Short mmCIF file of C-alpha atoms in Angstrom, two decimals:
data_model
loop_
_atom_site.label_atom_id
_atom_site.label_comp_id
_atom_site.label_asym_id
_atom_site.label_seq_id
_atom_site.Cartn_x
_atom_site.Cartn_y
_atom_site.Cartn_z
CA UNK A 231 11.62 -243.86 -98.04
CA UNK A 232 10.99 -241.97 -101.25
CA UNK A 233 7.30 -241.42 -102.04
CA UNK A 234 5.98 -242.53 -105.33
CA UNK A 235 4.28 -239.78 -107.36
CA UNK A 236 1.08 -240.90 -108.99
CA UNK A 237 -1.24 -239.11 -111.40
CA UNK A 238 -5.03 -239.73 -111.20
CA UNK A 239 -6.78 -241.39 -113.06
CA UNK A 240 -4.60 -244.36 -111.99
CA UNK A 241 -3.79 -247.10 -114.41
CA UNK A 242 -4.17 -250.67 -113.44
CA UNK A 243 -0.31 -251.28 -113.83
CA UNK A 244 0.49 -248.39 -111.47
CA UNK A 245 -1.74 -249.79 -108.81
CA UNK A 246 -0.77 -253.48 -109.18
CA UNK A 247 2.92 -252.36 -108.69
CA UNK A 248 2.28 -250.82 -105.24
CA UNK A 249 3.01 -252.67 -102.00
CA UNK A 250 1.87 -252.30 -98.42
CA UNK A 251 4.07 -249.70 -96.83
CA UNK A 252 4.65 -247.53 -99.96
CA UNK A 253 4.22 -243.86 -99.58
CA UNK A 254 2.46 -242.12 -102.43
CA UNK A 255 1.83 -238.49 -103.44
CA UNK A 256 -1.31 -238.19 -105.47
CA UNK A 257 -2.13 -235.35 -108.02
CA UNK A 258 -5.24 -234.99 -109.98
CA UNK A 259 -8.94 -235.39 -109.23
CA UNK A 260 -10.18 -237.02 -106.10
CA UNK A 261 -13.81 -237.77 -105.39
CA UNK A 262 -15.16 -237.79 -101.79
CA UNK A 263 -17.87 -240.09 -100.45
CA UNK A 264 -18.70 -241.45 -97.10
CA UNK A 265 -21.71 -243.18 -95.47
CA UNK A 266 -24.65 -241.74 -97.39
CA UNK A 267 -22.92 -241.84 -100.74
CA UNK A 268 -22.04 -245.44 -100.33
CA UNK A 269 -25.51 -246.38 -99.14
CA UNK A 270 -27.09 -244.54 -102.03
CA UNK A 271 -24.88 -245.89 -104.77
CA UNK A 272 -25.23 -249.47 -103.49
CA UNK A 273 -29.01 -249.44 -103.07
CA UNK A 274 -30.03 -247.24 -105.90
CA UNK A 275 -27.32 -248.47 -108.34
CA UNK A 276 -27.24 -245.38 -110.55
CA UNK A 277 -25.51 -245.90 -113.95
CA UNK A 278 -22.15 -244.18 -114.47
CA UNK A 279 -23.85 -241.61 -116.71
CA UNK A 280 -26.03 -240.27 -113.93
CA UNK A 281 -23.05 -239.53 -111.67
CA UNK A 282 -21.58 -236.13 -112.69
CA UNK A 283 -17.91 -237.27 -111.93
CA UNK A 284 -15.95 -239.89 -113.68
CA UNK A 285 -15.00 -242.52 -111.14
CA UNK A 286 -13.16 -244.83 -113.51
CA UNK A 287 -9.44 -245.11 -112.52
CA UNK A 288 -10.44 -242.69 -109.74
CA UNK A 289 -9.65 -242.38 -106.09
CA UNK A 290 -12.68 -242.32 -103.60
CA UNK A 291 -11.85 -240.42 -100.49
CA UNK A 292 -13.74 -241.22 -97.19
CA UNK A 293 -14.09 -237.65 -96.06
CA UNK A 294 -16.76 -235.38 -94.75
CA UNK A 295 -15.19 -231.94 -94.82
CA UNK A 296 -15.89 -228.65 -93.31
CA UNK A 297 -16.61 -226.57 -96.39
CA UNK A 298 -17.98 -223.10 -96.88
CA UNK A 299 -19.76 -221.51 -99.66
CA UNK A 300 -17.84 -218.44 -100.79
CA UNK A 301 -17.98 -216.11 -103.80
CA UNK A 302 -19.89 -218.47 -105.89
CA UNK A 303 -17.54 -221.32 -105.13
CA UNK A 304 -16.51 -223.43 -102.11
CA UNK A 305 -13.63 -223.05 -99.67
CA UNK A 306 -12.26 -226.05 -97.84
CA UNK A 307 -11.52 -225.48 -94.11
CA UNK A 308 -10.78 -229.08 -92.93
CA UNK A 309 -10.78 -232.24 -94.77
CA UNK A 310 -9.19 -235.28 -92.97
CA UNK A 311 -10.40 -238.86 -93.56
CA UNK A 312 -13.32 -240.68 -91.80
CA UNK A 313 -13.33 -244.30 -90.59
CA UNK A 314 -13.60 -246.57 -93.65
CA UNK A 315 -14.76 -249.75 -91.94
CA UNK A 316 -18.29 -248.41 -91.89
CA UNK A 317 -18.67 -248.76 -95.66
CA UNK A 318 -17.21 -252.31 -95.75
CA UNK A 319 -20.60 -253.81 -96.83
CA UNK A 320 -20.70 -251.56 -99.87
CA UNK A 321 -17.17 -250.89 -101.06
CA UNK A 322 -16.55 -254.23 -102.98
CA UNK A 323 -19.41 -253.36 -105.31
CA UNK A 324 -18.38 -249.85 -105.89
CA UNK A 325 -14.82 -250.85 -106.64
CA UNK A 326 -16.12 -253.41 -109.18
CA UNK A 327 -18.92 -251.35 -110.65
CA UNK A 328 -17.18 -247.93 -111.08
CA UNK A 329 -13.65 -249.10 -111.75
CA UNK A 330 -12.12 -247.28 -108.73
CA UNK A 331 -8.40 -247.78 -108.35
CA UNK A 332 -7.89 -246.30 -104.93
CA UNK A 333 -9.97 -246.18 -101.77
CA UNK A 334 -8.59 -243.48 -99.44
CA UNK A 335 -9.50 -243.15 -95.76
CA UNK A 336 -8.34 -244.23 -92.36
CA UNK A 337 -8.39 -247.34 -90.24
CA UNK A 338 -8.28 -249.74 -93.15
CA UNK A 339 -11.02 -252.17 -94.38
CA UNK A 340 -11.93 -255.83 -94.27
CA UNK A 341 -11.48 -259.10 -96.25
CA UNK A 342 -14.42 -258.49 -98.61
CA UNK A 343 -12.91 -255.11 -99.86
CA UNK A 344 -9.40 -256.76 -99.87
CA UNK A 345 -10.56 -259.41 -102.25
CA UNK A 346 -12.27 -256.85 -104.52
CA UNK A 347 -9.08 -254.98 -104.69
CA UNK A 348 -7.23 -257.97 -105.73
CA UNK A 349 -9.66 -258.90 -108.41
CA UNK A 350 -10.20 -255.36 -109.93
CA UNK A 351 -6.68 -253.76 -109.22
CA UNK A 352 -7.31 -251.30 -106.49
CA UNK A 353 -5.41 -250.30 -103.31
CA UNK A 354 -6.29 -248.74 -99.95
CA UNK A 355 -4.64 -245.43 -99.29
CA UNK A 356 -4.29 -244.51 -95.63
CA UNK A 357 -4.26 -240.82 -94.70
CA UNK A 358 -3.57 -239.46 -91.20
CA UNK A 359 -6.82 -239.32 -89.21
CA UNK A 360 -7.49 -236.06 -87.66
CA UNK A 361 -4.78 -234.15 -89.85
CA UNK A 362 -7.59 -232.10 -91.31
CA UNK A 363 -5.84 -228.73 -91.82
CA UNK A 364 -2.69 -230.41 -93.05
CA UNK A 365 -4.57 -232.37 -95.61
CA UNK A 366 -6.93 -229.49 -96.63
CA UNK A 367 -3.92 -227.47 -97.59
CA UNK A 368 -2.95 -230.21 -100.17
CA UNK A 369 -6.30 -229.90 -101.86
CA UNK A 370 -5.91 -227.17 -104.25
CA UNK A 371 -9.42 -226.66 -105.27
CA UNK A 372 -12.95 -227.67 -104.82
CA UNK A 373 -14.24 -228.27 -108.35
CA UNK A 374 -17.78 -229.19 -107.63
CA UNK A 375 -20.25 -231.06 -105.50
CA UNK A 376 -23.15 -233.51 -105.91
CA UNK A 377 -26.12 -234.32 -103.56
CA UNK A 378 -25.24 -231.32 -101.43
CA UNK A 379 -28.94 -230.52 -100.73
CA UNK A 380 -29.93 -234.12 -100.23
CA UNK A 381 -27.03 -235.40 -98.02
CA UNK A 382 -25.73 -232.13 -96.52
CA UNK A 383 -22.27 -230.66 -97.11
CA UNK A 384 -20.55 -233.20 -94.77
CA UNK A 385 -21.90 -236.18 -96.62
CA UNK A 386 -22.05 -234.99 -100.27
CA UNK A 387 -19.85 -236.24 -102.99
CA UNK A 388 -17.22 -233.51 -103.69
CA UNK A 389 -14.73 -233.34 -106.54
CA UNK A 390 -11.37 -232.04 -105.32
CA UNK A 391 -8.26 -231.32 -107.25
CA UNK A 392 -5.31 -232.43 -105.23
CA UNK A 393 -1.56 -231.88 -105.56
CA UNK A 394 1.07 -234.07 -103.89
CA UNK A 395 -1.64 -235.48 -101.51
CA UNK A 396 0.21 -237.77 -99.19
CA UNK A 397 -0.99 -241.31 -98.37
CA UNK A 398 0.35 -244.72 -97.28
CA UNK A 399 -0.62 -247.88 -98.98
CA UNK A 400 -1.89 -250.27 -96.29
CA UNK A 401 -3.88 -252.65 -98.39
CA UNK A 402 -2.32 -253.62 -101.87
CA UNK A 403 -3.77 -255.43 -104.99
CA UNK A 404 -1.89 -258.56 -104.07
CA UNK A 405 -3.87 -259.34 -101.02
CA UNK A 406 -1.52 -257.80 -98.54
CA UNK A 407 -2.96 -255.78 -95.61
CA UNK A 408 -1.16 -254.01 -92.79
CA UNK A 409 -4.33 -253.92 -90.84
CA UNK A 410 -4.58 -257.69 -90.85
CA UNK A 411 -0.92 -258.00 -89.86
CA UNK A 412 -1.29 -255.54 -86.93
CA UNK A 413 -4.54 -257.25 -85.82
CA UNK A 414 -2.94 -260.68 -85.77
CA UNK A 415 0.10 -259.53 -83.92
CA UNK A 416 -2.00 -257.66 -81.32
CA UNK A 417 -4.28 -260.64 -80.93
CA UNK A 418 -1.23 -262.58 -79.71
CA UNK A 419 -0.35 -259.92 -77.24
CA UNK A 420 -4.00 -259.75 -76.02
CA UNK A 421 -3.93 -263.41 -75.31
CA UNK A 422 -1.02 -262.90 -73.10
CA UNK A 423 -2.74 -260.15 -71.15
CA UNK A 424 -5.85 -262.24 -70.76
CA UNK A 425 -3.98 -265.07 -68.90
CA UNK A 426 -4.98 -265.39 -65.28
CA UNK A 427 -3.27 -262.55 -63.41
CA UNK A 428 -2.13 -260.94 -66.67
CA UNK A 429 1.14 -260.68 -68.55
CA UNK B 150 -26.36 -214.22 -70.86
CA UNK B 151 -25.25 -212.30 -74.00
CA UNK B 152 -21.65 -212.14 -72.66
CA UNK B 153 -21.82 -215.76 -71.64
CA UNK B 154 -22.92 -216.68 -75.10
CA UNK B 155 -19.88 -215.01 -76.46
CA UNK B 156 -17.79 -216.78 -73.97
CA UNK B 157 -19.22 -220.12 -75.05
CA UNK B 158 -18.62 -219.27 -78.81
CA UNK B 159 -14.96 -218.50 -77.90
CA UNK B 160 -14.70 -221.77 -75.85
CA UNK B 161 -15.92 -223.64 -78.98
CA UNK B 162 -13.27 -221.91 -81.02
CA UNK B 163 -10.54 -222.63 -78.56
CA UNK B 164 -11.52 -226.31 -78.07
CA UNK B 165 -11.89 -227.00 -81.92
CA UNK B 166 -8.66 -225.38 -83.00
CA UNK B 167 -6.21 -226.19 -80.21
CA UNK B 168 -5.30 -229.01 -77.91
CA UNK B 169 -4.77 -228.71 -74.15
CA UNK B 170 -0.97 -228.48 -73.30
CA UNK B 171 -1.03 -231.81 -71.36
CA UNK B 172 -2.36 -233.60 -74.44
CA UNK B 173 0.03 -231.93 -76.77
CA UNK B 174 3.06 -232.66 -74.74
CA UNK B 175 1.99 -236.44 -74.35
CA UNK B 176 1.77 -236.60 -78.14
CA UNK B 177 5.18 -234.94 -78.55
CA UNK B 178 6.67 -237.58 -76.20
CA UNK B 179 5.00 -240.35 -78.21
CA UNK B 180 6.50 -238.95 -81.39
CA UNK B 181 9.97 -238.84 -79.88
CA UNK B 182 9.67 -242.44 -78.51
CA UNK B 183 8.20 -243.94 -81.61
CA UNK B 184 10.23 -246.31 -83.83
CA UNK B 185 11.32 -244.87 -87.15
CA UNK B 186 8.98 -245.61 -90.07
CA UNK B 187 5.33 -244.99 -90.88
CA UNK B 188 4.30 -244.82 -87.18
CA UNK B 189 6.72 -242.00 -86.45
CA UNK B 190 5.79 -240.28 -89.77
CA UNK B 191 2.09 -240.39 -88.58
CA UNK B 192 3.04 -238.75 -85.30
CA UNK B 193 5.01 -236.03 -87.12
CA UNK B 194 1.94 -235.29 -89.33
CA UNK B 195 -0.19 -235.13 -86.30
CA UNK B 196 2.10 -232.64 -84.63
CA UNK B 197 2.37 -230.59 -87.79
CA UNK B 198 -1.34 -230.48 -88.05
CA UNK B 199 -1.75 -229.29 -84.47
CA UNK B 200 0.62 -226.38 -85.22
CA UNK B 201 -1.15 -225.47 -88.44
CA UNK B 202 -4.64 -225.62 -86.89
CA UNK B 203 -3.62 -223.33 -84.23
CA UNK B 204 -1.81 -220.83 -86.58
CA UNK B 205 -4.71 -220.71 -88.93
CA UNK B 206 -7.36 -220.92 -86.22
CA UNK B 207 -9.14 -223.82 -88.05
CA UNK B 208 -10.50 -227.00 -86.52
CA UNK B 209 -7.81 -229.61 -85.81
CA UNK B 210 -10.26 -232.36 -87.15
CA UNK B 211 -13.11 -231.82 -89.52
CA UNK B 212 -15.15 -233.96 -87.15
CA UNK B 213 -16.02 -231.64 -84.42
CA UNK B 214 -18.22 -234.26 -82.90
CA UNK B 215 -21.33 -234.15 -80.83
CA UNK B 216 -20.54 -231.08 -78.64
CA UNK B 217 -20.74 -232.38 -75.09
CA UNK B 218 -21.14 -229.92 -72.11
CA UNK B 219 -20.53 -230.74 -68.50
CA UNK B 220 -21.93 -227.76 -66.65
CA UNK B 221 -21.55 -227.07 -62.87
CA UNK B 222 -23.96 -224.29 -61.99
CA UNK B 223 -24.76 -222.29 -58.87
CA UNK B 224 -28.22 -222.61 -57.42
CA UNK B 225 -29.53 -219.26 -58.75
CA UNK B 226 -28.75 -219.98 -62.27
CA UNK B 227 -31.58 -221.35 -64.41
CA UNK B 228 -30.81 -224.61 -66.30
CA UNK B 229 -33.46 -223.68 -68.92
CA UNK B 230 -31.90 -220.28 -69.53
CA UNK B 231 -28.32 -221.71 -69.71
CA UNK B 232 -29.55 -224.43 -72.20
CA UNK B 233 -30.88 -221.74 -74.42
CA UNK B 234 -27.64 -219.89 -74.24
CA UNK B 235 -25.67 -222.94 -75.15
CA UNK B 236 -27.91 -223.55 -78.12
CA UNK B 237 -27.54 -220.04 -79.35
CA UNK B 238 -23.78 -220.22 -78.93
CA UNK B 239 -23.65 -223.53 -80.76
CA UNK B 240 -25.48 -222.04 -83.76
CA UNK B 241 -23.13 -219.01 -83.81
CA UNK B 242 -19.99 -221.21 -83.36
CA UNK B 243 -21.05 -223.57 -86.14
CA UNK B 244 -21.07 -220.52 -88.45
CA UNK B 245 -18.06 -218.55 -87.04
CA UNK B 246 -15.42 -221.18 -86.03
CA UNK B 247 -16.68 -222.96 -88.31
CA UNK B 248 -17.74 -226.41 -86.93
CA UNK B 249 -19.05 -229.14 -89.13
CA UNK B 250 -22.77 -229.43 -88.77
CA UNK B 251 -23.20 -232.86 -87.43
CA UNK B 252 -26.85 -233.10 -86.26
CA UNK B 253 -28.76 -235.56 -88.37
CA UNK B 254 -32.54 -236.20 -87.96
CA UNK B 255 -33.30 -239.90 -87.51
CA UNK B 256 -36.63 -239.76 -89.36
CA UNK B 257 -35.82 -237.54 -92.29
CA UNK B 258 -32.04 -238.02 -92.41
CA UNK B 259 -31.66 -234.38 -92.88
CA UNK B 260 -28.75 -232.55 -91.36
CA UNK B 261 -30.01 -229.53 -89.40
CA UNK B 262 -27.08 -227.57 -90.63
CA UNK B 263 -26.31 -225.80 -87.30
CA UNK B 264 -25.38 -228.49 -84.82
CA UNK B 265 -28.69 -228.31 -82.85
CA UNK B 266 -31.53 -230.84 -82.84
CA UNK B 267 -33.28 -233.26 -80.53
CA UNK B 268 -30.87 -233.44 -77.49
CA UNK B 269 -28.10 -232.16 -79.58
CA UNK B 270 -25.64 -230.91 -78.27
CA UNK B 271 -25.44 -233.09 -75.23
CA UNK B 272 -25.67 -231.01 -71.96
CA UNK B 273 -25.10 -232.48 -68.39
CA UNK B 274 -25.87 -230.37 -65.41
CA UNK B 275 -24.64 -230.49 -61.82
CA UNK B 276 -25.37 -228.07 -59.06
CA UNK B 277 -22.69 -226.45 -56.97
CA UNK B 278 -22.70 -224.42 -53.70
CA UNK B 279 -19.94 -222.23 -55.18
CA UNK B 280 -20.72 -218.95 -56.91
CA UNK B 281 -18.87 -219.75 -60.02
CA UNK B 282 -20.40 -221.35 -63.13
CA UNK B 283 -18.19 -223.85 -64.78
CA UNK B 284 -18.59 -224.99 -68.37
CA UNK B 285 -16.57 -227.93 -69.66
CA UNK B 286 -16.79 -228.54 -73.40
CA UNK B 287 -15.61 -231.79 -74.99
CA UNK B 288 -15.47 -232.11 -78.95
CA UNK B 289 -14.97 -235.83 -79.40
CA UNK B 290 -15.07 -237.11 -82.86
CA UNK B 291 -17.38 -239.84 -83.68
CA UNK B 292 -14.78 -242.20 -85.21
CA UNK B 293 -13.50 -242.81 -81.73
CA UNK B 294 -16.99 -242.59 -80.12
CA UNK B 295 -17.85 -245.64 -82.30
CA UNK B 296 -14.83 -247.47 -80.88
CA UNK B 297 -16.19 -247.40 -77.34
CA UNK B 298 -17.74 -250.57 -75.78
CA UNK B 299 -19.89 -251.65 -72.89
CA UNK B 300 -19.21 -254.85 -70.96
CA UNK B 301 -21.28 -256.83 -68.49
CA UNK B 302 -19.04 -258.90 -66.20
CA UNK B 303 -18.49 -261.84 -66.23
CA UNK B 304 -17.32 -262.23 -69.83
CA UNK B 305 -16.53 -265.92 -70.50
CA UNK B 306 -14.50 -265.54 -73.68
CA UNK B 307 -12.15 -263.12 -71.96
CA UNK B 308 -11.94 -265.19 -68.92
CA UNK B 309 -13.08 -261.95 -67.18
CA UNK B 310 -14.55 -262.44 -63.76
CA UNK B 311 -16.38 -259.82 -61.58
CA UNK B 312 -13.39 -258.06 -60.11
CA UNK B 313 -10.87 -255.39 -61.05
CA UNK B 314 -8.82 -257.94 -62.94
CA UNK B 315 -11.95 -258.57 -65.04
CA UNK B 316 -12.21 -254.90 -65.64
CA UNK B 317 -8.56 -254.81 -66.80
CA UNK B 318 -9.39 -257.55 -69.42
CA UNK B 319 -12.40 -255.67 -70.75
CA UNK B 320 -10.26 -252.58 -71.32
CA UNK B 321 -7.62 -254.67 -73.17
CA UNK B 322 -10.30 -256.21 -75.36
CA UNK B 323 -11.91 -252.86 -76.11
CA UNK B 324 -8.55 -251.50 -77.43
CA UNK B 325 -7.80 -254.65 -79.41
CA UNK B 326 -11.20 -254.40 -81.02
CA UNK B 327 -10.78 -250.76 -81.80
CA UNK B 328 -7.43 -251.42 -83.58
CA UNK B 329 -6.53 -248.21 -85.41
CA UNK B 330 -10.08 -247.26 -86.38
CA UNK B 331 -10.55 -244.57 -83.76
CA UNK B 332 -7.28 -242.62 -84.48
CA UNK B 333 -4.73 -243.78 -81.80
CA UNK B 334 -2.84 -242.82 -79.65
CA UNK B 335 -6.07 -243.06 -77.53
CA UNK B 336 -7.04 -241.72 -74.20
CA UNK B 337 -9.45 -244.10 -72.42
CA UNK B 338 -12.13 -243.33 -70.00
CA UNK B 339 -13.48 -246.30 -68.01
CA UNK B 340 -16.48 -246.35 -65.84
CA UNK B 341 -17.53 -249.23 -63.48
CA UNK B 342 -20.80 -249.60 -61.67
CA UNK B 343 -24.44 -250.79 -61.36
CA UNK B 344 -26.24 -249.51 -64.42
CA UNK B 345 -25.53 -249.18 -68.16
CA UNK B 346 -26.43 -245.45 -68.56
CA UNK B 347 -24.44 -244.62 -65.42
CA UNK B 348 -21.10 -246.29 -66.35
CA UNK B 349 -21.27 -244.80 -69.88
CA UNK B 350 -21.41 -241.32 -68.62
CA UNK B 351 -18.98 -241.92 -65.90
CA UNK B 352 -16.39 -243.25 -68.47
CA UNK B 353 -16.85 -240.33 -70.78
CA UNK B 354 -16.53 -237.87 -67.79
CA UNK B 355 -12.99 -239.40 -67.07
CA UNK B 356 -11.83 -237.88 -70.38
CA UNK B 357 -11.98 -234.49 -68.78
CA UNK B 358 -9.04 -235.49 -66.53
CA UNK B 359 -5.62 -234.20 -67.15
CA UNK B 360 -3.19 -236.59 -68.91
CA UNK B 361 -0.94 -238.05 -66.16
CA UNK B 362 -3.15 -237.59 -63.24
CA UNK B 363 -4.16 -240.56 -61.17
CA UNK B 364 -7.33 -241.68 -59.25
CA UNK B 365 -7.22 -240.94 -55.53
CA UNK B 366 -7.99 -244.56 -54.63
CA UNK B 367 -4.75 -246.59 -54.73
CA UNK B 368 -6.10 -249.70 -56.35
CA UNK B 369 -7.67 -247.69 -59.18
CA UNK B 370 -4.65 -245.61 -59.66
CA UNK B 371 -2.45 -248.68 -59.83
CA UNK B 372 -4.76 -250.32 -62.40
CA UNK B 373 -4.81 -247.14 -64.59
CA UNK B 374 -0.99 -247.06 -64.48
CA UNK B 375 -0.72 -250.84 -65.23
CA UNK B 376 -3.00 -250.62 -68.12
CA UNK B 377 -1.12 -247.82 -69.81
CA UNK B 378 1.89 -250.23 -69.87
CA UNK B 379 -0.04 -253.29 -70.77
CA UNK B 380 -2.13 -251.63 -73.66
CA UNK B 381 1.07 -250.28 -75.21
CA UNK B 382 2.33 -253.78 -75.52
CA UNK B 383 -0.58 -254.53 -77.96
CA UNK B 384 1.60 -252.89 -80.59
CA UNK B 385 -1.35 -251.25 -82.48
CA UNK B 386 0.52 -247.95 -82.50
CA UNK B 387 -0.20 -244.51 -84.02
CA UNK B 388 -3.05 -244.73 -86.61
CA UNK B 389 -2.94 -248.53 -86.18
CA UNK B 390 0.26 -248.60 -88.21
CA UNK B 391 1.97 -250.85 -85.55
CA UNK B 392 4.11 -249.03 -82.95
CA UNK B 393 4.95 -248.18 -79.36
CA UNK B 394 2.22 -245.77 -78.39
CA UNK B 395 -1.34 -247.10 -78.63
CA UNK B 396 -2.62 -245.16 -75.56
CA UNK B 397 -1.34 -242.05 -73.94
CA UNK B 398 -3.48 -242.55 -70.84
CA UNK B 399 -6.14 -244.47 -68.98
CA UNK B 400 -8.64 -242.82 -66.63
CA UNK B 401 -10.95 -244.93 -64.52
CA UNK B 402 -13.69 -244.32 -61.82
CA UNK B 403 -16.36 -246.38 -60.13
CA UNK B 404 -19.66 -246.35 -58.38
CA UNK B 405 -21.24 -248.94 -56.07
CA UNK B 406 -22.62 -251.77 -58.00
CA UNK B 407 -25.62 -254.14 -57.55
CA UNK B 408 -24.98 -257.85 -56.48
CA UNK B 409 -26.19 -259.00 -59.87
CA UNK B 410 -24.61 -256.08 -62.05
CA UNK B 411 -21.16 -255.37 -62.78
CA UNK B 412 -20.96 -253.02 -65.79
CA UNK B 413 -17.81 -251.68 -67.39
CA UNK B 414 -17.88 -248.97 -70.07
CA UNK B 415 -14.80 -248.03 -72.10
CA UNK B 416 -14.89 -244.62 -73.83
CA UNK B 417 -12.27 -244.28 -76.39
CA UNK B 418 -10.92 -240.80 -77.31
CA UNK B 419 -8.75 -240.18 -80.45
CA UNK B 420 -5.43 -238.37 -80.20
CA UNK B 421 -7.20 -235.19 -80.74
CA UNK B 422 -8.55 -235.08 -77.21
CA UNK B 423 -10.34 -231.80 -77.50
CA UNK B 424 -11.51 -230.24 -74.23
CA UNK B 425 -11.66 -226.91 -72.41
CA UNK B 426 -13.18 -225.03 -69.58
CA UNK B 427 -14.88 -221.75 -69.05
CA UNK B 428 -15.25 -220.37 -65.55
CA UNK B 429 -17.85 -217.64 -65.10
CA UNK B 430 -18.61 -215.79 -61.94
#
């Protein structure tokens, strides 16, 4: 399948045209954020003006990288995705409040996030868990970081510049979810395995 | 101890940046057997990443986990001294490999920055009559650590009774609940026995075993083998994209239980099953 090339910031029309199973190659700025960033944004609710990066139309990457300070800048060593489900209780609000168009991570997310994606025009972009060197090589530059002291380098919000960064749409803005489909199918198989004596 | 420290730093580097050959060849087989589509693409990216990490000597996955040591030590070696050496090696490896600093203080929420802290890393000791010191290191990411589960048989909703078939059902349920969130294809460690703390450690220890080896007890060995086939019928597949290979192996062990207690722990390990051994003598 031919991947679709997308430039960030994403437009609502780009995002609504995507379907579960589409391969995409992203170029432009990507902002990272994981557990601490989500908890902070959701609880403290800082306005857009107090966050140094523009999240509107943006892609939020669930990633806690290995990153080194070098020559006045930062060098990325490894930067694969982290499990997205842990921020399920916060994500719907972030999508709505900050106008995010892409949530990128691994493992997929739940119904609340899926609903927010449909309402606001946002998709879930699945990257390959553990492919940390492969993905780090597709991040061209670390532009800046926020909350590095407070949250530590692994949990700070980083601004990356990516080029042809690969991902797979697994939750789309029409309410489709590969994760829901796989869970439903595997539930049927589980029921067979749980019959007395097994399958 | 200085030489040993250096040895442990190098062990960290090896375990963080490369996979054991048995794990890598199991992943290669999973790639070859997978259906065309995104599951096969995921396996291809995984294999490409393994190659890149080795070539560039960089960690395969950015989550270098809670470093977990299983040490077998001769009587004349001091546990205290060895613990100190492991801590020093951890600080050095965090800087040199590098590893991601993962030790976060519960009270202050501060990351210590060097992978040491209150009982961090994890170190388990066992004494041996041999003269060789053996250090096994496991770097298990926490995405899959979170996917593990503890069961107390019987479990009514699984129709799981207090027998090995009940154990089988718990393992199937654990994998179903994990779905793709812990980075499949998984290797599973299963521990059965009398107490919660005991089965959890027993389950994790199983992950040190080689892919494809089987338990010495026939009935356990048969159950391991059966589960590999059955779990792969769940269809969760690489990364949870749907596909043939959900698990590459299941490792199980047991202890005596109490008449009232029948605990089963399932430890889930991601495809990046990072382990290595240093023998010192």
